[in-house]
XYZ file of C-alpha atoms in Angstrom:
599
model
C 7.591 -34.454 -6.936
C 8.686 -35.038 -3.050
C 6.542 -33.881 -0.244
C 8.355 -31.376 1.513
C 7.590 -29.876 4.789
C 5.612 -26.198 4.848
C 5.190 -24.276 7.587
C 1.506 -23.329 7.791
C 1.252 -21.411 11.352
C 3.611 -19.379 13.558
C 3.516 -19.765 17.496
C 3.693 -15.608 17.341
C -0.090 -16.119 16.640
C -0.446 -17.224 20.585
C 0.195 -14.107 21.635
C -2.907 -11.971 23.175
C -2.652 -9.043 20.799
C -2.088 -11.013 17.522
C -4.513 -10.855 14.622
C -3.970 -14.201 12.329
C -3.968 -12.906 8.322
C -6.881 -13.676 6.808
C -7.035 -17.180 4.866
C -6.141 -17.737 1.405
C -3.530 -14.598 1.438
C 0.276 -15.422 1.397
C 0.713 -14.869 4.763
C -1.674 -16.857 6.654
C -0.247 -18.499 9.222
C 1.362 -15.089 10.702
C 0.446 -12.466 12.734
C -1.085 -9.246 10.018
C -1.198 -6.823 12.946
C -0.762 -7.024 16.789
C -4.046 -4.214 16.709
C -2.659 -1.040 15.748
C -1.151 -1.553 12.153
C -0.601 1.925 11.362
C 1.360 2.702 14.578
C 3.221 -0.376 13.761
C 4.427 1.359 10.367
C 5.560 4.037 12.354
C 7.633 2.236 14.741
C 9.155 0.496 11.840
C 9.792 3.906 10.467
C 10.851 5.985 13.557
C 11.570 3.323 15.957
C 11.973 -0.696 16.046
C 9.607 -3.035 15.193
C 9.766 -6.884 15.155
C 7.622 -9.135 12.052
C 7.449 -12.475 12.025
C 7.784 -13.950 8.768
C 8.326 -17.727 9.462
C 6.632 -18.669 6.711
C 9.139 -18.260 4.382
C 10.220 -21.149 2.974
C 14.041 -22.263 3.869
C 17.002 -24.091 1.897
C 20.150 -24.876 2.357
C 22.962 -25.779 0.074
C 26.145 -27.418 1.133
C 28.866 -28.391 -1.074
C 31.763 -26.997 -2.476
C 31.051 -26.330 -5.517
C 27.482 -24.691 -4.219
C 28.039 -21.193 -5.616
C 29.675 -22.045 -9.082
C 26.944 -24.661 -9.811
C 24.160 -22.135 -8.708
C 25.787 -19.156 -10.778
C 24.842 -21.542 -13.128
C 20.974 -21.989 -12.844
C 20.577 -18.339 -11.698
C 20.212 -14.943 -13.145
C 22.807 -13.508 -10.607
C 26.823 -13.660 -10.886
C 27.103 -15.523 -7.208
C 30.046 -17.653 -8.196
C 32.437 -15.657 -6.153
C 30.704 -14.526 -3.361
C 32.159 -14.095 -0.277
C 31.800 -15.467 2.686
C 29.220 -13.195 5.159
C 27.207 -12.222 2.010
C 23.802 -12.133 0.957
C 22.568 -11.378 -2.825
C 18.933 -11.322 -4.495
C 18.634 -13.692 -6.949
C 15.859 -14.995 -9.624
C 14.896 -18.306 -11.567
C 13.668 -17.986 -14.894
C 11.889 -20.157 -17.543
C 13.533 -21.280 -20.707
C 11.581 -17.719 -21.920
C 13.053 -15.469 -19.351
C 10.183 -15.239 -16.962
C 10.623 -15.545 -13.460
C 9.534 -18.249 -11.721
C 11.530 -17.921 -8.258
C 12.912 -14.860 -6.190
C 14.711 -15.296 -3.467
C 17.553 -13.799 -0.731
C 20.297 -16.393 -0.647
C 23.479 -15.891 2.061
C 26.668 -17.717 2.168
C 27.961 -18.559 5.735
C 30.509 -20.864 6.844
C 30.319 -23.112 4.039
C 26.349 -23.211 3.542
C 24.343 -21.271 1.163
C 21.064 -20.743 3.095
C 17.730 -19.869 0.796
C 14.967 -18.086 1.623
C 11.752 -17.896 -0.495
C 7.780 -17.929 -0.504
C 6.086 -20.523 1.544
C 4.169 -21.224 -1.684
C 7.027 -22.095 -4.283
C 9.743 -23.402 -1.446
C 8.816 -26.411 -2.552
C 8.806 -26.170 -6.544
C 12.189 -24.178 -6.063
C 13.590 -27.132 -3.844
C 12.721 -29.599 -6.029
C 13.985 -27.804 -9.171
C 17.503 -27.366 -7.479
C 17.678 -30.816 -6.593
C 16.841 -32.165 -10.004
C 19.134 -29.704 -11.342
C 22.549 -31.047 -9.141
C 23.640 -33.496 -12.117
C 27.398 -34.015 -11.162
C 28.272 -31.015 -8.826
C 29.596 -31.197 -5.572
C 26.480 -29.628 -3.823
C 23.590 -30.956 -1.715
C 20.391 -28.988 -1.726
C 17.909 -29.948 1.289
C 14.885 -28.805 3.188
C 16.401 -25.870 5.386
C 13.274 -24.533 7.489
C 15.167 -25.449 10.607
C 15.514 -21.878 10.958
C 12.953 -19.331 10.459
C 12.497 -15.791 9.360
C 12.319 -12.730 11.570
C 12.747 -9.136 10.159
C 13.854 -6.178 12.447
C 13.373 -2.822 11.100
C 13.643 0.899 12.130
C 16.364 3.369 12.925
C 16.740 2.056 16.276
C 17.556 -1.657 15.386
C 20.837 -0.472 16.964
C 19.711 0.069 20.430
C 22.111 -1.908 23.121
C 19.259 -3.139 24.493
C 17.930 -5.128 21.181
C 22.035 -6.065 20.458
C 21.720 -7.601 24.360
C 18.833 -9.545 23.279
C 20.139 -10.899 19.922
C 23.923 -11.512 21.869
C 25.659 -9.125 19.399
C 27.567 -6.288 19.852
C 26.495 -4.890 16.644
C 24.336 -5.308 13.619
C 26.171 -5.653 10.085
C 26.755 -2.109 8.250
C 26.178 -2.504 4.592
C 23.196 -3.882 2.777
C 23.715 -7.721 2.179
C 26.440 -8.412 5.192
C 25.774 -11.508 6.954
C 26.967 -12.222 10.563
C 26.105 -14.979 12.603
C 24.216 -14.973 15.865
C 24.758 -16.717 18.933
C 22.096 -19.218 19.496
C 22.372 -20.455 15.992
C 21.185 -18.816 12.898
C 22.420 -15.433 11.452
C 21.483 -11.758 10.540
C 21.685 -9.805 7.245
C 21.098 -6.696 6.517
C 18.253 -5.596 3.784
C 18.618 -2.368 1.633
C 14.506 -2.530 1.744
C 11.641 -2.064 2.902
C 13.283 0.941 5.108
C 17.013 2.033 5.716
C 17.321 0.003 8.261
C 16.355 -3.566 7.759
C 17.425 -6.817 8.914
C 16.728 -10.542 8.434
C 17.165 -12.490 11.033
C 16.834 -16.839 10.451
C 16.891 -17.972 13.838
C 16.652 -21.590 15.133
C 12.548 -22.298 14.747
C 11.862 -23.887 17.839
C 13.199 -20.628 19.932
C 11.164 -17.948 17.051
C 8.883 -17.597 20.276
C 11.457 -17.003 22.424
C 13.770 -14.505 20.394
C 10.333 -12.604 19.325
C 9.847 -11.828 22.594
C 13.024 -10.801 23.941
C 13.102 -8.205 21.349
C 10.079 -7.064 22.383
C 10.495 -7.025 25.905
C 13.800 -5.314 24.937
C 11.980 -2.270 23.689
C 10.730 -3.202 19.682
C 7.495 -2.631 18.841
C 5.743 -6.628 17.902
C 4.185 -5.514 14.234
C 2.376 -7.704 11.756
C 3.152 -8.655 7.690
C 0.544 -5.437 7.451
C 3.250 -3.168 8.176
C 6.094 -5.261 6.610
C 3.628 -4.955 3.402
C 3.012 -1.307 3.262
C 6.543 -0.285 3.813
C 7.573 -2.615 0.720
C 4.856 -1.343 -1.686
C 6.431 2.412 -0.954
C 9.722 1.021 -1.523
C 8.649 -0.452 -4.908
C 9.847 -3.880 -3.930
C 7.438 -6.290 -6.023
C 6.473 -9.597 -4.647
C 6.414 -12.202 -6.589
C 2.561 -13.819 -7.288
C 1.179 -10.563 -6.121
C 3.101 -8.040 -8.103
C 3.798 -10.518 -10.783
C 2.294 -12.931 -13.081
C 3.429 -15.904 -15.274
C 5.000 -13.532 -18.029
C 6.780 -11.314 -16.062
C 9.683 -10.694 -17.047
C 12.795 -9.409 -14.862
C 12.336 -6.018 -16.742
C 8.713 -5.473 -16.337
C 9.946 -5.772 -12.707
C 12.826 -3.749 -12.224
C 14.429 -6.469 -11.634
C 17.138 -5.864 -13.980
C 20.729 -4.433 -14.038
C 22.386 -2.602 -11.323
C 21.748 -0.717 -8.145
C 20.144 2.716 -8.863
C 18.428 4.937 -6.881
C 14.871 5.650 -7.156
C 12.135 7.660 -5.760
C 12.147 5.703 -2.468
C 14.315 5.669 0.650
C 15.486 2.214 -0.083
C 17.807 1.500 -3.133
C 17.108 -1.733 -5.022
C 19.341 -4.596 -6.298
C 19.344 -5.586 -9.363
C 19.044 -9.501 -10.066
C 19.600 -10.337 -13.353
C 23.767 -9.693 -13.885
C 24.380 -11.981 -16.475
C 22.459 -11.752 -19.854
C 20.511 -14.565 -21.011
C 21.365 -17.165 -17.751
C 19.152 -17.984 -15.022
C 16.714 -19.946 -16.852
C 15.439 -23.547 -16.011
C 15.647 -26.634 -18.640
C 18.246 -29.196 -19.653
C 21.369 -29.189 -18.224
C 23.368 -26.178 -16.490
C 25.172 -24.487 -18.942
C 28.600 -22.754 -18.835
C 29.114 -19.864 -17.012
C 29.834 -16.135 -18.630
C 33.296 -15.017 -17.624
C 31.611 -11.075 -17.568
C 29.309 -10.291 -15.267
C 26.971 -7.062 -16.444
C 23.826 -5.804 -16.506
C 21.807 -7.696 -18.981
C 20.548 -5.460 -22.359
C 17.451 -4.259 -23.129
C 17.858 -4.216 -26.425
C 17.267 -7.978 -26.575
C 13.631 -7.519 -26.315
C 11.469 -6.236 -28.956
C 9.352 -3.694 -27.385
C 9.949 -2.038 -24.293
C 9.441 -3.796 -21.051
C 5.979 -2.322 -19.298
C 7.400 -1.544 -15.479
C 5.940 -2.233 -12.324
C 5.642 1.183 -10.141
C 4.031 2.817 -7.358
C 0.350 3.891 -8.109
C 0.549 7.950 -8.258
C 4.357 8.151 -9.675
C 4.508 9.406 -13.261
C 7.932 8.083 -14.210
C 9.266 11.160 -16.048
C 11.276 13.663 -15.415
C 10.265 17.553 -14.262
C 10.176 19.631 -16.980
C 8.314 22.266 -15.040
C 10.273 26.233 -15.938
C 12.529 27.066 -12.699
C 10.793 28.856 -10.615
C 7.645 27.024 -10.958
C 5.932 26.766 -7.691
C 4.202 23.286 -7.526
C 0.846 22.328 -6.740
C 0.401 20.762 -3.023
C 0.531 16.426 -3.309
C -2.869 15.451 -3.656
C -4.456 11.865 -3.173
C -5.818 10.862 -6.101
C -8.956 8.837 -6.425
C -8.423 4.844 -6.165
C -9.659 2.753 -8.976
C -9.039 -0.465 -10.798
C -6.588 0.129 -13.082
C -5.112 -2.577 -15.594
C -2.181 -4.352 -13.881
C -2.985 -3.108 -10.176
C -2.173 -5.507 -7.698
C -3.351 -5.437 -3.929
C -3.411 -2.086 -1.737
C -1.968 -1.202 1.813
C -2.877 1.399 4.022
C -0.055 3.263 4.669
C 0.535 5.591 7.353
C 0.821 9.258 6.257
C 0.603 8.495 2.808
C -3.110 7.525 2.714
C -3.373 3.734 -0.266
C -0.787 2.783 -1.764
C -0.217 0.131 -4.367
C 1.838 -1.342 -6.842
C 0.944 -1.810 -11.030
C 2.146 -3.761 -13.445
C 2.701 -2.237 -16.692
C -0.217 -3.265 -19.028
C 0.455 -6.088 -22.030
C -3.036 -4.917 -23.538
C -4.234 -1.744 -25.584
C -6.569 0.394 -23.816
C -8.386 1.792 -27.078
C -7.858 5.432 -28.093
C -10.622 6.529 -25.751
C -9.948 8.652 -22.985
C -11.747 6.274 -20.697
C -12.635 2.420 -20.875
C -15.964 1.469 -20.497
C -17.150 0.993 -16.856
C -17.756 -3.162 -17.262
C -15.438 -4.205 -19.952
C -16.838 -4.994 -23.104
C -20.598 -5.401 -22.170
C -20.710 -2.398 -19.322
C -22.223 -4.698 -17.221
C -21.003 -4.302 -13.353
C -22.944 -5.333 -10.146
C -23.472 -2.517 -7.982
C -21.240 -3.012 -5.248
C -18.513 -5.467 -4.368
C -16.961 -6.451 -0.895
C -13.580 -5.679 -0.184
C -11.080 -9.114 -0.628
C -9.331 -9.719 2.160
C -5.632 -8.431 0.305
C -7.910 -4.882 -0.002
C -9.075 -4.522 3.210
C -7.930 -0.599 4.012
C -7.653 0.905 7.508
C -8.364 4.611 8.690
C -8.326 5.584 12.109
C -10.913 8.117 14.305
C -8.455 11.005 14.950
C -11.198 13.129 16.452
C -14.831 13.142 17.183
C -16.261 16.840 17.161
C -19.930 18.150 17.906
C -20.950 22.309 17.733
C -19.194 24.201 20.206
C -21.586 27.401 20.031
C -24.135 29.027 17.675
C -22.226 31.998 16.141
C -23.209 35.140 13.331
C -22.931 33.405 10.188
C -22.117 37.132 8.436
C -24.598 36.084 5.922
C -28.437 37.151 5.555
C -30.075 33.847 4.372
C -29.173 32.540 7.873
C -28.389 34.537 10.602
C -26.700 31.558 12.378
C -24.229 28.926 11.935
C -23.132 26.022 13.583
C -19.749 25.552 11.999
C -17.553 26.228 15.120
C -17.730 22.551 16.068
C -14.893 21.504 19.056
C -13.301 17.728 19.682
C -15.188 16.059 22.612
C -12.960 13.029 24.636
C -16.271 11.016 25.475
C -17.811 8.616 22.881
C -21.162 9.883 21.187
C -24.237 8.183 19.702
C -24.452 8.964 15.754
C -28.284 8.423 15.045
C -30.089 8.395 11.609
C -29.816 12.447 11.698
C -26.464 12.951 13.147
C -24.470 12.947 15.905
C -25.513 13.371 19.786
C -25.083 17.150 20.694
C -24.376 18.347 17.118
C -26.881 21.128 15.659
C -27.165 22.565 12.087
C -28.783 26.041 11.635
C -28.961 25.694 7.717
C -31.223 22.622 7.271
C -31.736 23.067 3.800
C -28.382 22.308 2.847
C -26.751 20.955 6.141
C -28.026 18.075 8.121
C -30.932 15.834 7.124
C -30.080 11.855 6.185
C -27.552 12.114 3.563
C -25.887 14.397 5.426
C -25.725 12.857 8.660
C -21.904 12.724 9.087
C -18.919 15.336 7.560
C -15.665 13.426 7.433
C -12.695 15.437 6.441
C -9.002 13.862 6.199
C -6.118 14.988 8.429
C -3.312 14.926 5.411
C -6.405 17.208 3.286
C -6.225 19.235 6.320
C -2.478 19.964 6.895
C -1.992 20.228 3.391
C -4.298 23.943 3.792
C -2.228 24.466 7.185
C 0.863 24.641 5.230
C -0.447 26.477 2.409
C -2.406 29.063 4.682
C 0.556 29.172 6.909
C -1.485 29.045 10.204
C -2.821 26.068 12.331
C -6.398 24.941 11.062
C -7.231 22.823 14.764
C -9.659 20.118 14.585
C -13.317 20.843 13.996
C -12.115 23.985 12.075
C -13.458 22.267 8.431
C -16.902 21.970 10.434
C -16.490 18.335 10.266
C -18.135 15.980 12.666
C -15.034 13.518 11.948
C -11.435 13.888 11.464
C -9.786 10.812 10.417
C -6.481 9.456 8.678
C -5.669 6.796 7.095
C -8.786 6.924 4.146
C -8.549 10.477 1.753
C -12.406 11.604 2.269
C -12.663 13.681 -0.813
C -11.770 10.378 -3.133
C -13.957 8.084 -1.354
C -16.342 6.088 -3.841
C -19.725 7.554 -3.361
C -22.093 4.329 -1.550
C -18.682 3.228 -0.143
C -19.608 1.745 3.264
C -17.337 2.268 6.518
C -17.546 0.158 9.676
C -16.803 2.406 12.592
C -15.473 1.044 15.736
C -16.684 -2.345 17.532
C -20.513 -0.918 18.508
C -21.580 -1.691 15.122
C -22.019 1.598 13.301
C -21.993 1.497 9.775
C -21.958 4.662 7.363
C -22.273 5.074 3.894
C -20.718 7.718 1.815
C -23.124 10.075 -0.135
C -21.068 12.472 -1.484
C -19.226 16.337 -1.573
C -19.252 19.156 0.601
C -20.270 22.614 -1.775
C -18.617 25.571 -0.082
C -21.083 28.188 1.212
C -20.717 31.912 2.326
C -20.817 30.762 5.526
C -17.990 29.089 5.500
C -16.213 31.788 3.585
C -17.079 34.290 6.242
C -15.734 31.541 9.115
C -12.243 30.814 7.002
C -11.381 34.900 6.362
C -8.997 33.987 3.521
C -9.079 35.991 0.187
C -11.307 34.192 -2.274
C -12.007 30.852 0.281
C -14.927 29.640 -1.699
C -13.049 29.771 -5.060
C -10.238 28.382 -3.608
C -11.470 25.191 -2.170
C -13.571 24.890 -4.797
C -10.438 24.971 -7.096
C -8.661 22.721 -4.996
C -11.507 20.106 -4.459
C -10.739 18.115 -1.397
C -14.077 18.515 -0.028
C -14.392 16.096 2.313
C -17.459 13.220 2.499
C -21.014 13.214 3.762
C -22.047 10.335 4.890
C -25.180 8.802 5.720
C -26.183 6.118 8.777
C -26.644 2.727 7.710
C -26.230 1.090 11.483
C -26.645 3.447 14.248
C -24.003 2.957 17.347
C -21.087 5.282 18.908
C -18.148 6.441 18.224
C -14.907 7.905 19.967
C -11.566 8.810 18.919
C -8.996 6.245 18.258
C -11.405 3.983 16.816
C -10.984 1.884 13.490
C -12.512 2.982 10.390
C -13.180 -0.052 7.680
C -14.032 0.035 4.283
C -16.359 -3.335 3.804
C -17.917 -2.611 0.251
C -17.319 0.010 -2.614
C -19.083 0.163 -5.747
C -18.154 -1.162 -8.666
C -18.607 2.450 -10.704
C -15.792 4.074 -9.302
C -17.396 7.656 -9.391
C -15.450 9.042 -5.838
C -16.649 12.503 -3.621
C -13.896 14.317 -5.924
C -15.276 12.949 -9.356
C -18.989 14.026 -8.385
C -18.040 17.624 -7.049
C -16.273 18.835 -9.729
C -18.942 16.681 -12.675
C -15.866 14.975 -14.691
C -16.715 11.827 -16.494
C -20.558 12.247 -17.191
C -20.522 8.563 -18.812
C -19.614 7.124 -15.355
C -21.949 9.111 -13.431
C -24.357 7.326 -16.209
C -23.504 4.482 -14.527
C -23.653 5.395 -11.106
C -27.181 6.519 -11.334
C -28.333 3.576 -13.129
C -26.562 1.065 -10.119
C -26.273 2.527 -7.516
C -29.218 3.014 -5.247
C -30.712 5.302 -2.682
C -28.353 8.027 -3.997
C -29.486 11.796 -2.995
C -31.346 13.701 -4.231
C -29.236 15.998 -4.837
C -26.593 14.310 -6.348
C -28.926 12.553 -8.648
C -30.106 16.141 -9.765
C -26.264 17.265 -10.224
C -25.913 13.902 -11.889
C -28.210 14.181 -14.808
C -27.645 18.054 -15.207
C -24.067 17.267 -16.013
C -25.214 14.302 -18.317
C -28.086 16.558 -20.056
C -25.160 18.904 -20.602
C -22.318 16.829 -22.384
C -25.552 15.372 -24.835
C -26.331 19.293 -25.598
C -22.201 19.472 -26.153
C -21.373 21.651 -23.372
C -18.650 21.144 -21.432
């Protein structure tokens, strides 16, 4: 096969603020966040926001008989499409598995490509073996590289000044061309309001940052990646394997709305076209969404982690429970995870080929149960939360209980940072040292979505510090945390390690003065996490929380406060060391009582 020319580093990564992606992921070479990925989501979300992604591989076809003799070797009908427009399209094998996706645009007489840096070159060569006799000329197009603009304020004249147009195109797939060179399109995904923009490569640097300078935020294939994964957009060698099918991906049929605010395109029209081998064959004269029925089981379907996929069959009337995060754990099919803002991890699954067994759980390791006790996080898994809040006792108050007179639960945000030693925090005090404070119980984190989810159900403000938490961060749900997961915390090297739940006492009961608080956040069980000090250092608000290593077992802060699963906590115990004492004694009490049969 011909060598053909890849891309391997943008000049974006020059910039002061730019973090490179890390190696081996398919975006290295470009910038995965410009330091602040989760504010980049939400200016690509509530404002504008510029990603490079000039990587992408490039073609172009020229010819005149371009689009008939690619409706050919396609799974979409492009033989008619107009000038201006863009269309989703797909390569299969002579089985009807993909082996390409791509965003192809016709413009004054060129049909420009645009694929994965990886397979640009397979897909290149493919097309050009496949030109037999028609009138078309597939070459190496990465003359122009990939930008994407996205966020309800893509419209602003000051970003229309900067890319010389007097406005961007209106419908999903519209094509105009720019200036300088190049041309924009419009994307119905990852948000609303997306655009492509291939713009001549050797001025990327200079159209970058003109958009910034003309008020859009510079954001990183981080964002780009978490705003696709809620759209359930699935990427091809990530999302995909060698026997998807365009089913298994929703990659079938027509438009349709789903559960998203982007609507997806369906890319294969035609049934039974698209796929590689031999010579091109002859066109259909219908274009329609290809059947189903062809297959002989139904297609397993790639969706968001957390959506059910059936329908509400709830009575009217029914008041529904609040969202809750559920715990994260390998599941068959899961592909890589994105922290995304306000929504806590998010990833996308494959349906599973395999059968599970009939029990209600597989075993922890497979076949032998065999795991080793911890793993590091791949670079693809790396998830994010953010410091919202660092809070230390504000003043000793009446607990309203007898056992303790005292509590130190009123705790207050301080701006300054603070030093978090083996037993706590600088300035913090517990009252109740026999079951607050002490080593495993150095550090109470409680989430900010866990929080404004009782807000809203209380109807009242809950401010920070009200939970009695030391920290109040975003971005990682506390209460499904894997118990030994370890969190790197800010740049002065401290290091916690999550040990488990927060139980509910009087004392807090008395501080909440809601009907039947114990029971109900019992009930509810987003508890929050203890956590213990690995490293000591500081810590201040606005600083980066890490995940760098969670156990293989999976048992989370949720799973160990309300005792499901005794066969896991089996496991935990046996790998998973310097565990409290406590929770080893709730542990093997819940074990000892599933052997006696009681649930």
């Amino acid at each position: 096969m011909a060598e053909f020319p890849i891309v391997t580093e943008s000049p974006v990564l020059a910039l002061p603020d730019a973090v490179a992606a890390p190696p081996g992921t398919p975006d290295a070479g470009l910038p995965w966040h410009h330091g602040d990925p989760l504010g980049e989501q939400r200016a690509a979300t509530l404002g504008v926001a510029v990603i490079d992604r000039s990587t992408r591989f490039v073609i172009a076809i020229s010819g005149e008989e371009r689009l008939s003799w690619l409706h050919t070797i396609s799974s979409q009908h492009v033989a008619a499409l107009p000038d201006g427009t863009s269309a989703e399209n797909l390569s299969l094998d002579a089985n009807g598995r993909i082996e390409h996706h791509f965003v192809q645009t016709d413009l004054d007489g060129v049909t420009w490509i645009d694929t994965e840096p990886g397979r640009g070159p397979d897909l290149l060569a493919f097309l050009t073996k496949m030109v037999f006799w028609a009138k078309a000329e597939p070459r190496d197009g990465n003359e122009l590289a990939v930008l994407s603009l996205l966020g309800p304020q893509s419209g602003d004249p000051r970003v229309l000044a900067a890319l010389g147009l007097e406005a961007l195109p209106d419908r999903p797939y519209a094509a105009v061309a720019l200036p300088g060179g190049g041309f924009v399109r419009r994307m119905p995904w990852p948000t609303d309001h997306s655009y492509d923009l291939l713009v001549p490569r050797e001025r990327l640097a200079e159209v970058f940052g003109a958009l910034t300078a003309a008020g859009a935020r510079a954001a990183g294939t981080w964002a780009f990646e978490a705003l696709r994964v809620e759209a359930v957009r699935p990427r091809i060698g990530l999302d995909t394997d060698e026997r998807t099918i365009p089913h298994e991906a929703r990659w079938v049929g027509a438009p349709r709305p789903v559960r998203c605010r982007a609507s997806r395109q369906g890319l294969l029209s035609r049934p039974g076209d698209g796929r590689s081998g031999g010579e091109p064959r002859q066109a259909a004269t219908t274009p329609g969404a290809a059947a189903p029925r062809r297959f002989r089981r139904r297609p397993a379907r790639t969706r968001r982690s957390g959506d059910r996929g059936r329908p509400d069959r709830r009575p009217p009337g029914h008041r529904r429970r609040p969202p809750r995060t559920r715990p994260h754990r390998a599941r068959p099919g899961q592909t890589h995870r994105f922290c995304r803002n306000g929504l806590g991890r998010r990833s996308l699954r494959r349906g599973d080929r395999r059968r599970l067994g009939s029990g209600r759980h597989r075993r922890p390791g497979g076949p032998s149960g065999r795991r080793t006790a911890a793993r590091a996080v791949n670079a693809a898994d790396i998830r994010l939360g953010r410091v919202d809040a660092v809070c230390v006792v504000h003043s000793i108050r009446d607990s309203g209980t007898r056992r303790v007179p005292v509590t130190g639960i009123d705790k207050r945000p301080v701006a300054e940072p603070v030093h978090v030693g083996a037993l706590g925090l600088t300035g913090d005090r517990q009252c109740d040292t026999e079951h607050h404070g002490g080593r495993f119980k150095a550090v109470y984190a409680y989430d900010e979505d866990e929080a404004q989810r009782w807000a809203s159900e209380l109807g009242r403000d809950l401010p920070v510090g009200w939970f009695g938490e030391n920290l109040r961060s975003s971005g990682i749900p506390t209460s499904d945390a894997v118990i030994g997961e370890r969190w790197r915390v800010g740049t002065g090297g401290l290091l916690l390690e999550v040990t488990g739940p927060r139980t509910p006492c009087a004392t807090f009961g008395v501080w909440a003065a809601e009907p039947r608080w114990v029971a109900r956040f019992t009930r509810r069980g987003d508890t929050g996490a203890y956590l213990k000090v690995v490293t000591e250092g500081p810590v201040a608000a606005g600083d980066t929380i890490e995940v760098v290593s969670v156990p293989e077992h999976g048992v989370t802060v949720r799973d160990m406060f309300t005792g499901r699963d005794p066969e896991r906590l089996a496991v935990m115990l046996e790998q998973q060391d310097d565990l409290s004492p406590r929770i080893i004694e709730k542990a093997r009490n819940r074990i000892a009582r599933q052997v006696q049969g009681v649930t």
